[in-house]
CSV table of C-alpha atoms in Angstrom, one decimal:
chain,number,residue,atom,x,y,z
A,291,MET,CA,-70.4,19.8,-4.8
A,292,ALA,CA,-67.5,18.7,-6.5
A,293,VAL,CA,-67.8,14.6,-7.3
A,294,VAL,CA,-64.6,12.2,-6.5
A,295,ASP,CA,-63.9,9.2,-8.1
A,296,SER,CA,-62.8,6.8,-5.5
A,297,ARG,CA,-60.8,5.5,-7.5
A,298,THR,CA,-58.2,8.0,-7.7
A,299,ALA,CA,-59.2,9.4,-4.1
A,300,THR,CA,-56.4,7.1,-2.4
A,301,ARG,CA,-54.1,6.8,-5.1
A,302,PRO,CA,-50.9,8.8,-3.7
A,303,ALA,CA,-49.0,11.1,-5.4
A,304,PRO,CA,-46.1,10.0,-7.9
A,305,VAL,CA,-43.1,10.9,-6.5
A,306,PRO,CA,-40.3,12.6,-8.6
A,307,ARG,CA,-37.5,9.7,-9.6
A,308,ALA,CA,-34.0,10.8,-8.4
A,309,LYS,CA,-31.5,10.9,-10.9
A,310,ALA,CA,-29.3,8.3,-11.3
A,311,GLY,CA,-25.5,9.4,-10.6
A,312,PRO,CA,-22.7,9.3,-13.2
A,313,GLY,CA,-21.5,6.3,-11.2
A,314,LYS,CA,-17.5,5.1,-10.8
A,315,LEU,CA,-16.7,6.0,-14.8
A,316,PRO,CA,-15.3,9.8,-13.3
A,317,GLY,CA,-13.1,8.8,-10.7
A,318,LEU,CA,-11.9,5.7,-13.4
A,319,ALA,CA,-11.4,8.2,-15.7
A,320,MET,CA,-9.5,10.2,-13.4
A,321,ALA,CA,-6.9,8.1,-11.6
A,322,ALA,CA,-6.5,7.0,-15.9
A,323,ALA,CA,-5.1,10.6,-15.9
A,324,GLY,CA,-3.4,10.0,-12.8
A,325,VAL,CA,-1.9,7.4,-14.3
A,326,ALA,CA,-0.7,8.6,-17.3
A,327,LEU,CA,0.7,12.0,-16.0
A,328,ALA,CA,2.8,9.7,-13.2
A,329,TRP,CA,3.9,7.3,-16.3
A,330,GLY,CA,5.1,11.0,-17.9
A,331,THR,CA,6.3,12.5,-14.7
A,332,HIS,CA,8.1,9.3,-14.5
A,333,ARG,CA,10.1,9.7,-17.8
A,334,LEU,CA,11.0,12.9,-17.2
A,335,VAL,CA,12.8,12.1,-14.1
A,336,PRO,CA,13.3,8.7,-14.1
A,337,ALA,CA,14.8,8.9,-10.0
A,338,VAL,CA,11.2,9.6,-9.2
A,339,PRO,CA,9.7,6.6,-9.3
A,340,MET,CA,6.2,5.9,-10.8
A,341,LEU,CA,4.4,4.7,-8.4
A,342,THR,CA,5.8,7.4,-5.8
A,343,ALA,CA,4.8,9.5,-8.4
A,344,ALA,CA,1.3,8.7,-8.7
A,345,VAL,CA,0.6,9.1,-4.7
A,346,VAL,CA,1.7,12.4,-4.9
A,347,LEU,CA,-0.4,13.5,-7.9
A,348,GLY,CA,-3.4,11.9,-6.2
A,349,ILE,CA,-2.6,14.0,-2.9
A,350,ALA,CA,-2.2,17.1,-5.3
A,351,ALA,CA,-5.3,16.5,-6.5
A,352,ALA,CA,-7.4,16.3,-3.1
A,353,HIS,CA,-6.4,20.0,-2.4
A,354,LEU,CA,-6.0,21.6,-5.6
A,355,PRO,CA,-8.3,24.5,-5.6
A,356,GLY,CA,-10.8,23.6,-9.1
A,357,VAL,CA,-10.8,20.3,-8.6
A,358,ARG,CA,-11.0,19.1,-5.6
A,359,THR,CA,-14.5,19.3,-5.6
A,360,ARG,CA,-14.5,17.1,-8.4
A,361,VAL,CA,-12.3,14.5,-6.9
A,362,ARG,CA,-13.7,14.4,-3.5
A,363,GLY,CA,-17.8,14.6,-5.2
A,364,VAL,CA,-18.6,12.8,-8.7
A,365,GLY,CA,-14.7,10.7,-8.1
A,366,LYS,CA,-15.2,9.7,-5.6
A,367,PRO,CA,-17.0,6.7,-5.9
A,368,GLY,CA,-14.8,5.6,-8.8
A,369,LEU,CA,-11.0,6.6,-6.9
A,370,THR,CA,-11.9,4.7,-4.3
A,371,LEU,CA,-13.4,1.5,-6.5
A,372,ALA,CA,-9.3,2.4,-8.2
A,373,GLY,CA,-7.6,2.4,-4.4
A,374,LYS,CA,-9.1,-1.3,-3.2
A,375,ARG,CA,-10.3,-3.1,-6.4
A,376,LEU,CA,-7.9,-2.2,-8.8
A,377,MET,CA,-5.2,-3.0,-5.8
A,378,ARG,CA,-6.0,-6.4,-5.1
A,379,VAL,CA,-5.6,-7.4,-8.8
A,380,GLY,CA,-2.0,-5.7,-8.5
A,381,ILE,CA,-1.0,-7.7,-6.0
A,382,VAL,CA,-2.2,-10.4,-7.6
A,383,LEU,CA,-0.1,-9.5,-10.5
A,384,LEU,CA,3.1,-8.9,-8.4
A,385,GLY,CA,3.2,-12.7,-7.5
A,386,LEU,CA,4.7,-12.9,-10.6
A,387,LYS,CA,7.6,-11.2,-10.1
A,388,LEU,CA,8.7,-13.7,-7.6
A,389,SER,CA,10.3,-17.4,-7.7
A,390,LEU,CA,10.8,-20.1,-5.4
A,391,ASP,CA,14.4,-20.4,-6.7
A,392,ASP,CA,15.5,-17.2,-6.3
A,393,VAL,CA,14.6,-16.9,-3.0
A,394,LEU,CA,16.3,-20.4,-1.9
A,395,GLY,CA,19.2,-18.6,-4.1
A,396,LEU,CA,19.6,-16.4,-1.4
A,397,GLY,CA,21.2,-18.7,1.1
A,398,TRP,CA,19.1,-19.5,4.3
A,399,ALA,CA,21.4,-17.3,6.4
A,400,THR,CA,19.5,-14.0,3.9
A,401,VAL,CA,16.4,-15.3,4.5
A,402,ALA,CA,16.5,-15.3,8.0
A,403,MET,CA,17.6,-11.8,8.0
A,404,VAL,CA,15.1,-10.8,5.9
A,405,PHE,CA,11.9,-12.0,8.5
A,406,ALA,CA,14.6,-10.6,11.5
A,407,VAL,CA,14.0,-7.4,9.8
A,408,VAL,CA,10.6,-7.7,9.2
A,409,ALA,CA,9.7,-8.9,12.3
A,410,ALA,CA,11.7,-6.0,14.5
A,411,THR,CA,10.7,-3.5,12.3
A,412,PHE,CA,6.4,-4.9,12.1
A,413,PHE,CA,6.1,-5.8,15.7
A,414,GLY,CA,8.1,-2.5,17.2
A,415,THR,CA,6.3,0.0,15.2
A,416,LEU,CA,2.8,-1.9,16.5
A,417,TRP,CA,4.5,-1.1,19.6
A,418,LEU,CA,5.3,2.8,19.3
A,419,GLY,CA,1.9,3.7,17.7
A,420,ARG,CA,0.5,1.6,20.2
A,421,ARG,CA,2.8,3.9,22.6
A,422,LEU,CA,2.1,7.4,20.5
A,423,GLY,CA,-1.5,7.1,21.0
A,424,LEU,CA,-2.3,7.0,17.3
A,425,ARG,CA,-5.7,6.6,16.5
A,426,GLY,CA,-7.2,3.7,14.6
A,427,ASP,CA,-5.3,1.0,12.7
A,428,GLN,CA,-2.8,4.2,11.6
A,429,PRO,CA,0.1,1.7,13.6
A,430,LEU,CA,-1.1,-1.7,12.4
A,431,LEU,CA,-1.3,0.1,8.6
A,432,ILE,CA,2.8,2.0,8.8
A,433,ALA,CA,4.0,-1.1,10.3
A,434,THR,CA,2.8,-3.0,7.5
A,435,GLY,CA,4.3,-0.8,5.2
A,436,TYR,CA,7.3,0.1,6.7
A,437,SER,CA,8.0,-4.1,6.8
A,438,ILE,CA,6.9,-5.8,3.7
A,439,CYS,CA,6.2,-3.1,1.1
A,440,GLY,CA,5.1,-0.3,1.7
A,441,ALA,CA,1.6,1.2,-0.2
A,442,SER,CA,0.8,-2.3,-1.7
A,443,ALA,CA,0.6,-4.0,1.8
A,444,ILE,CA,-0.9,-1.6,3.0
A,445,GLY,CA,-3.7,-1.8,0.7
A,446,ALA,CA,-3.7,-5.7,1.0
A,447,VAL,CA,-3.8,-5.3,4.5
A,448,SER,CA,-6.6,-2.9,5.1
A,449,GLU,CA,-8.5,-4.6,2.8
A,450,VAL,CA,-8.9,-7.2,5.8
A,451,SER,CA,-9.1,-5.1,8.6
A,452,GLY,CA,-11.6,-3.3,7.5
A,453,SER,CA,-9.8,0.2,8.4
A,454,ASP,CA,-11.0,3.4,7.9
A,455,GLU,CA,-10.0,5.3,4.5
A,456,LYS,CA,-8.1,8.2,6.3
A,457,ASP,CA,-6.6,6.0,8.0
A,458,VAL,CA,-4.9,3.9,5.2
A,459,ALA,CA,-4.7,7.6,3.6
A,460,THR,CA,-2.3,8.8,5.9
A,461,SER,CA,0.1,5.2,6.3
A,462,VAL,CA,0.3,5.4,2.3
A,463,ALA,CA,1.0,9.2,2.8
A,464,LEU,CA,3.7,8.5,5.6
A,465,VAL,CA,5.6,5.5,3.7
A,466,THR,CA,5.6,6.9,0.6
A,467,LEU,CA,7.4,10.5,2.0
A,468,CYS,CA,10.0,7.6,4.0
A,469,GLY,CA,10.7,6.0,1.1
A,470,THR,CA,10.8,8.7,-1.7
A,471,LEU,CA,13.8,10.4,1.1
A,472,ALA,CA,15.1,7.0,1.2
A,473,ILE,CA,15.8,7.4,-2.9
A,474,ALA,CA,18.4,10.2,-1.8
A,475,VAL,CA,19.3,9.4,1.9
A,476,LEU,CA,20.7,5.7,1.6
A,477,PRO,CA,23.4,6.6,-1.4
A,478,LEU,CA,24.6,9.0,0.2
A,479,LEU,CA,26.0,6.3,2.6
A,480,HIS,CA,26.8,3.9,1.1
A,481,HIS,CA,30.6,4.6,1.3
A,482,PRO,CA,30.6,5.7,4.1
A,483,LEU,CA,28.8,2.5,5.9
A,484,GLY,CA,31.7,0.1,4.1
A,485,LEU,CA,29.5,-1.7,2.0
A,486,GLY,CA,30.2,-3.6,-1.4
A,487,ASP,CA,28.4,-2.6,-4.0
A,488,ALA,CA,26.1,-6.9,-3.7
A,489,ALA,CA,26.2,-5.3,-0.5
A,490,PHE,CA,24.5,-1.8,-0.6
A,491,GLY,CA,22.1,-3.5,-2.4
A,492,ARG,CA,21.4,-6.5,0.3
A,493,TRP,CA,20.4,-3.3,2.7
A,494,VAL,CA,17.9,-1.3,0.1
A,495,GLY,CA,16.2,-4.4,-0.7
A,496,ALA,CA,16.1,-5.2,2.6
A,497,SER,CA,14.9,-1.3,4.6
A,498,VAL,CA,13.2,0.4,1.4
A,499,HIS,CA,9.5,0.5,1.2
A,500,ASP,CA,8.4,-0.1,-2.6
A,501,VAL,CA,9.5,-1.6,-5.2
A,502,GLY,CA,9.9,0.9,-7.3
A,503,GLN,CA,11.5,2.7,-5.0
A,504,VAL,CA,14.1,-0.1,-3.8
A,505,VAL,CA,14.9,0.3,-7.4
A,506,ALA,CA,15.2,3.8,-8.1
A,507,THR,CA,17.6,3.7,-5.0
A,508,ALA,CA,19.8,0.3,-5.7
A,509,GLN,CA,20.3,0.9,-9.9
A,510,THR,CA,23.1,4.0,-8.0
A,511,ALA,CA,25.2,1.5,-7.2
A,512,GLY,CA,25.9,-0.3,-10.4
A,513,PRO,CA,24.7,-3.9,-12.0
A,514,ALA,CA,25.3,-5.7,-8.8
A,515,ALA,CA,23.3,-4.2,-6.6
A,516,LEU,CA,20.6,-4.1,-7.7
A,517,GLY,CA,19.8,-7.6,-8.8
A,518,GLU,CA,20.5,-8.2,-4.6
A,519,ALA,CA,18.0,-5.8,-3.9
A,520,VAL,CA,15.5,-7.1,-5.9
A,521,LEU,CA,15.7,-10.2,-4.8
A,522,VAL,CA,15.9,-9.5,-1.5
A,523,LYS,CA,12.9,-7.4,-1.6
A,524,LEU,CA,11.1,-9.7,-3.5
A,525,MET,CA,11.6,-12.0,0.0
A,526,ARG,CA,9.6,-9.5,1.3
A,527,VAL,CA,6.9,-9.3,-0.6
A,528,ALA,CA,6.5,-13.2,0.0
A,529,LEU,CA,6.1,-12.5,3.6
A,530,LEU,CA,2.9,-10.3,2.6
A,531,ALA,CA,0.5,-13.4,2.5
A,532,PRO,CA,1.4,-15.4,5.4
A,533,LEU,CA,1.1,-11.0,7.4
A,534,VAL,CA,-2.7,-10.7,5.5
A,535,ALA,CA,-4.0,-14.2,6.8
A,536,ALA,CA,-2.3,-13.9,10.7
A,537,VAL,CA,-4.1,-10.1,10.6
A,538,ALA,CA,-7.7,-12.1,9.0
A,539,MET,CA,-7.0,-14.6,11.7
A,540,ALA,CA,-7.1,-11.9,14.5
A,541,VAL,CA,-9.4,-10.1,13.2
A,542,ARG,CA,-12.0,-12.8,12.8
A,543,GLN,CA,-11.1,-13.3,17.0
A,544,ARG,CA,-11.1,-9.8,17.7
A,545,ARG,CA,-15.1,-9.8,16.2
A,546,ALA,CA,-15.8,-13.2,17.9
A,547,ALA,CA,-14.9,-11.8,20.9
A,548,ALA,CA,-16.8,-8.6,21.1
A,549,GLY,CA,-19.9,-10.6,20.0
A,550,ALA,CA,-20.4,-9.0,16.4
A,551,PRO,CA,-23.3,-9.9,15.1
A,552,ALA,CA,-23.4,-13.1,12.5
A,553,GLU,CA,-25.2,-11.4,9.5
A,554,GLY,CA,-21.3,-8.8,9.7
A,555,LYS,CA,-19.1,-9.4,7.0
A,556,ARG,CA,-16.4,-11.7,8.1
A,557,PRO,CA,-12.8,-11.9,6.8
A,558,ALA,CA,-11.7,-14.7,4.8
A,559,LEU,CA,-9.1,-16.3,6.6
A,560,VAL,CA,-7.2,-16.1,3.4
A,561,PRO,CA,-8.2,-13.9,1.2
A,562,LEU,CA,-8.8,-14.7,-2.7
A,563,PHE,CA,-6.1,-12.1,-3.8
A,564,VAL,CA,-3.7,-13.1,-1.6
A,565,LEU,CA,-4.4,-17.0,-3.1
A,566,GLY,CA,-3.6,-15.5,-6.4
A,567,PHE,CA,-0.4,-13.7,-5.3
A,568,LEU,CA,0.5,-17.4,-4.2
A,569,ALA,CA,-0.6,-19.4,-7.5
A,570,MET,CA,1.2,-16.8,-9.8
A,571,VAL,CA,4.3,-17.5,-7.9
A,572,ALA,CA,4.2,-20.8,-7.9
A,573,LEU,CA,3.4,-20.3,-11.5
A,574,ARG,CA,6.5,-18.2,-12.1
A,575,THR,CA,8.4,-21.1,-10.4
A,576,THR,CA,7.4,-23.5,-13.2
A,577,GLY,CA,9.3,-21.4,-15.6
A,578,ARG,CA,6.9,-22.1,-18.3
A,579,LEU,CA,6.0,-18.7,-18.7
A,580,PRO,CA,7.6,-16.8,-21.6
A,581,GLY,CA,10.0,-13.6,-21.2
A,582,GLY,CA,7.2,-11.6,-23.4
A,583,ALA,CA,4.3,-12.5,-20.5
A,584,LEU,CA,6.1,-11.7,-17.6
A,585,ASP,CA,7.3,-8.0,-19.5
A,586,ALA,CA,3.2,-7.4,-20.4
A,587,ALA,CA,2.2,-8.5,-16.0
A,588,ALA,CA,5.3,-6.3,-14.7
A,589,GLN,CA,4.1,-3.4,-17.7
A,590,ALA,CA,-0.1,-4.1,-16.4
A,591,GLN,CA,1.2,-4.3,-12.1
A,592,GLU,CA,2.9,-1.1,-12.4
A,593,LEU,CA,-0.8,0.6,-13.9
A,594,LEU,CA,-2.5,-2.0,-11.9
A,595,LEU,CA,-1.2,-0.3,-8.9
A,596,ALA,CA,-0.3,3.0,-9.9
A,597,ALA,CA,-4.0,4.1,-10.3
A,598,ALA,CA,-4.7,2.1,-6.7
A,599,LEU,CA,-2.3,4.8,-5.8
A,600,PHE,CA,-3.3,7.5,-6.8
A,601,GLY,CA,-6.9,7.1,-5.8
A,602,LEU,CA,-5.4,6.6,-2.1
A,603,GLY,CA,-3.8,9.5,-2.8
A,604,SER,CA,-6.9,11.3,-3.5
A,605,ALA,CA,-8.4,10.3,0.1
A,606,VAL,CA,-5.1,12.4,2.1
A,607,HIS,CA,-6.5,15.4,3.7
A,608,LEU,CA,-3.2,17.2,4.7
A,609,PRO,CA,-5.1,19.3,7.5
A,610,SER,CA,-6.4,16.0,8.6
A,611,LEU,CA,-2.3,15.0,8.9
A,612,VAL,CA,-0.8,18.1,10.5
A,613,ARG,CA,-3.4,17.7,13.5
A,614,THR,CA,-1.7,14.4,14.3
A,615,GLY,CA,1.6,14.6,12.1
A,616,GLY,CA,3.4,15.2,15.7
A,617,ARG,CA,3.2,12.1,16.2
A,618,VAL,CA,3.1,10.0,12.8
A,619,ALA,CA,6.3,11.7,11.8
A,620,ALA,CA,7.9,10.3,15.3
A,621,LEU,CA,6.7,7.1,14.2
A,622,GLY,CA,7.9,7.5,10.9
A,623,LEU,CA,10.6,9.1,12.0
A,624,CYS,CA,11.4,5.8,14.6
A,625,SER,CA,10.4,2.9,12.1
A,626,TRP,CA,12.7,4.4,9.8
A,627,VAL,CA,15.9,3.7,12.0
A,628,VAL,CA,14.5,0.4,13.5
A,629,VAL,CA,14.9,-0.9,9.5
A,630,ALA,CA,17.6,0.5,8.4
A,631,GLY,CA,19.5,-0.4,11.6
A,632,VAL,CA,17.9,-3.9,11.9
A,633,SER,CA,19.0,-4.4,7.9
A,634,TYR,CA,22.4,-3.0,8.4
A,635,GLY,CA,23.1,-5.2,10.8
A,636,GLY,CA,22.2,-8.4,9.2
A,637,VAL,CA,23.8,-7.3,5.9
A,638,LEU,CA,26.7,-7.5,8.0
A,639,LEU,CA,26.1,-10.2,9.5
A,640,THR,CA,25.4,-13.1,6.2
A,641,THR,CA,27.5,-11.1,3.4
């Protein structure tokens, strides 16, 4: 009879140690490659903004045979990190493009016009999206993107609303598509609508979504139009902070009304990256930053947002988008008409 050692009889069998995953580095490397390709695309075709190219390349990477498996597998953690964390840093640096002196220089009539455009577009899109029965936070995110600053605003609001990644990706894809179309469509309406160069620039700044798309559209009418467009657009960007704070407050109230558990994550009333954005606006207003520092920050901001948008684009699943495509496209078209129409009326009243 075999003798069993009591010291080893009760010892559990060793459990194989799980192999550590590759972590976030593969996805971050993919995002860096996407940024390089987006930069190259913009250099070859200057009419295509770098941020727009980044989103399109991210969507393409998620669907190309041989690439999509790695994007949705080993690259997913790093691409998700890029879409969230790098987006926050890019939004903070975006504040360095805005000075309070520039906003006040627009005049109170223009400031009131911008407020009216943002409010009409946001609440009109939100209401229509609910009526169309779009899923989850899609109406909120699309309304934010159209009314404020495109994909950057969607990323900021999704951080405090806890939106599903698929809703974020679909909203980014729609807003990017419409903003890209604006680059080709709006210059054709410049003279038929009877707008001078400066007025055209204000209309572009008040109605086009992303900052890069605004620049690409307004530059077709010359430097006067470009200057007006950027100032009006940055005024819309300034409204990102109060909008995010309002969404955060609404989320907190909704969770409290639903009896959410105390251990659940409670969104900050004013998220840290929004405070950083406001701090950068205040810093720019002091006028103490040298031009070289502002240029470097602008380049870093564009690279960070490009990486983030590549990450968001890689989360787009076109078959799912097609299934809700009719309603999403209808909301995008209606919202585009609202923002273009209200801003056009506002420009006529304030010029």
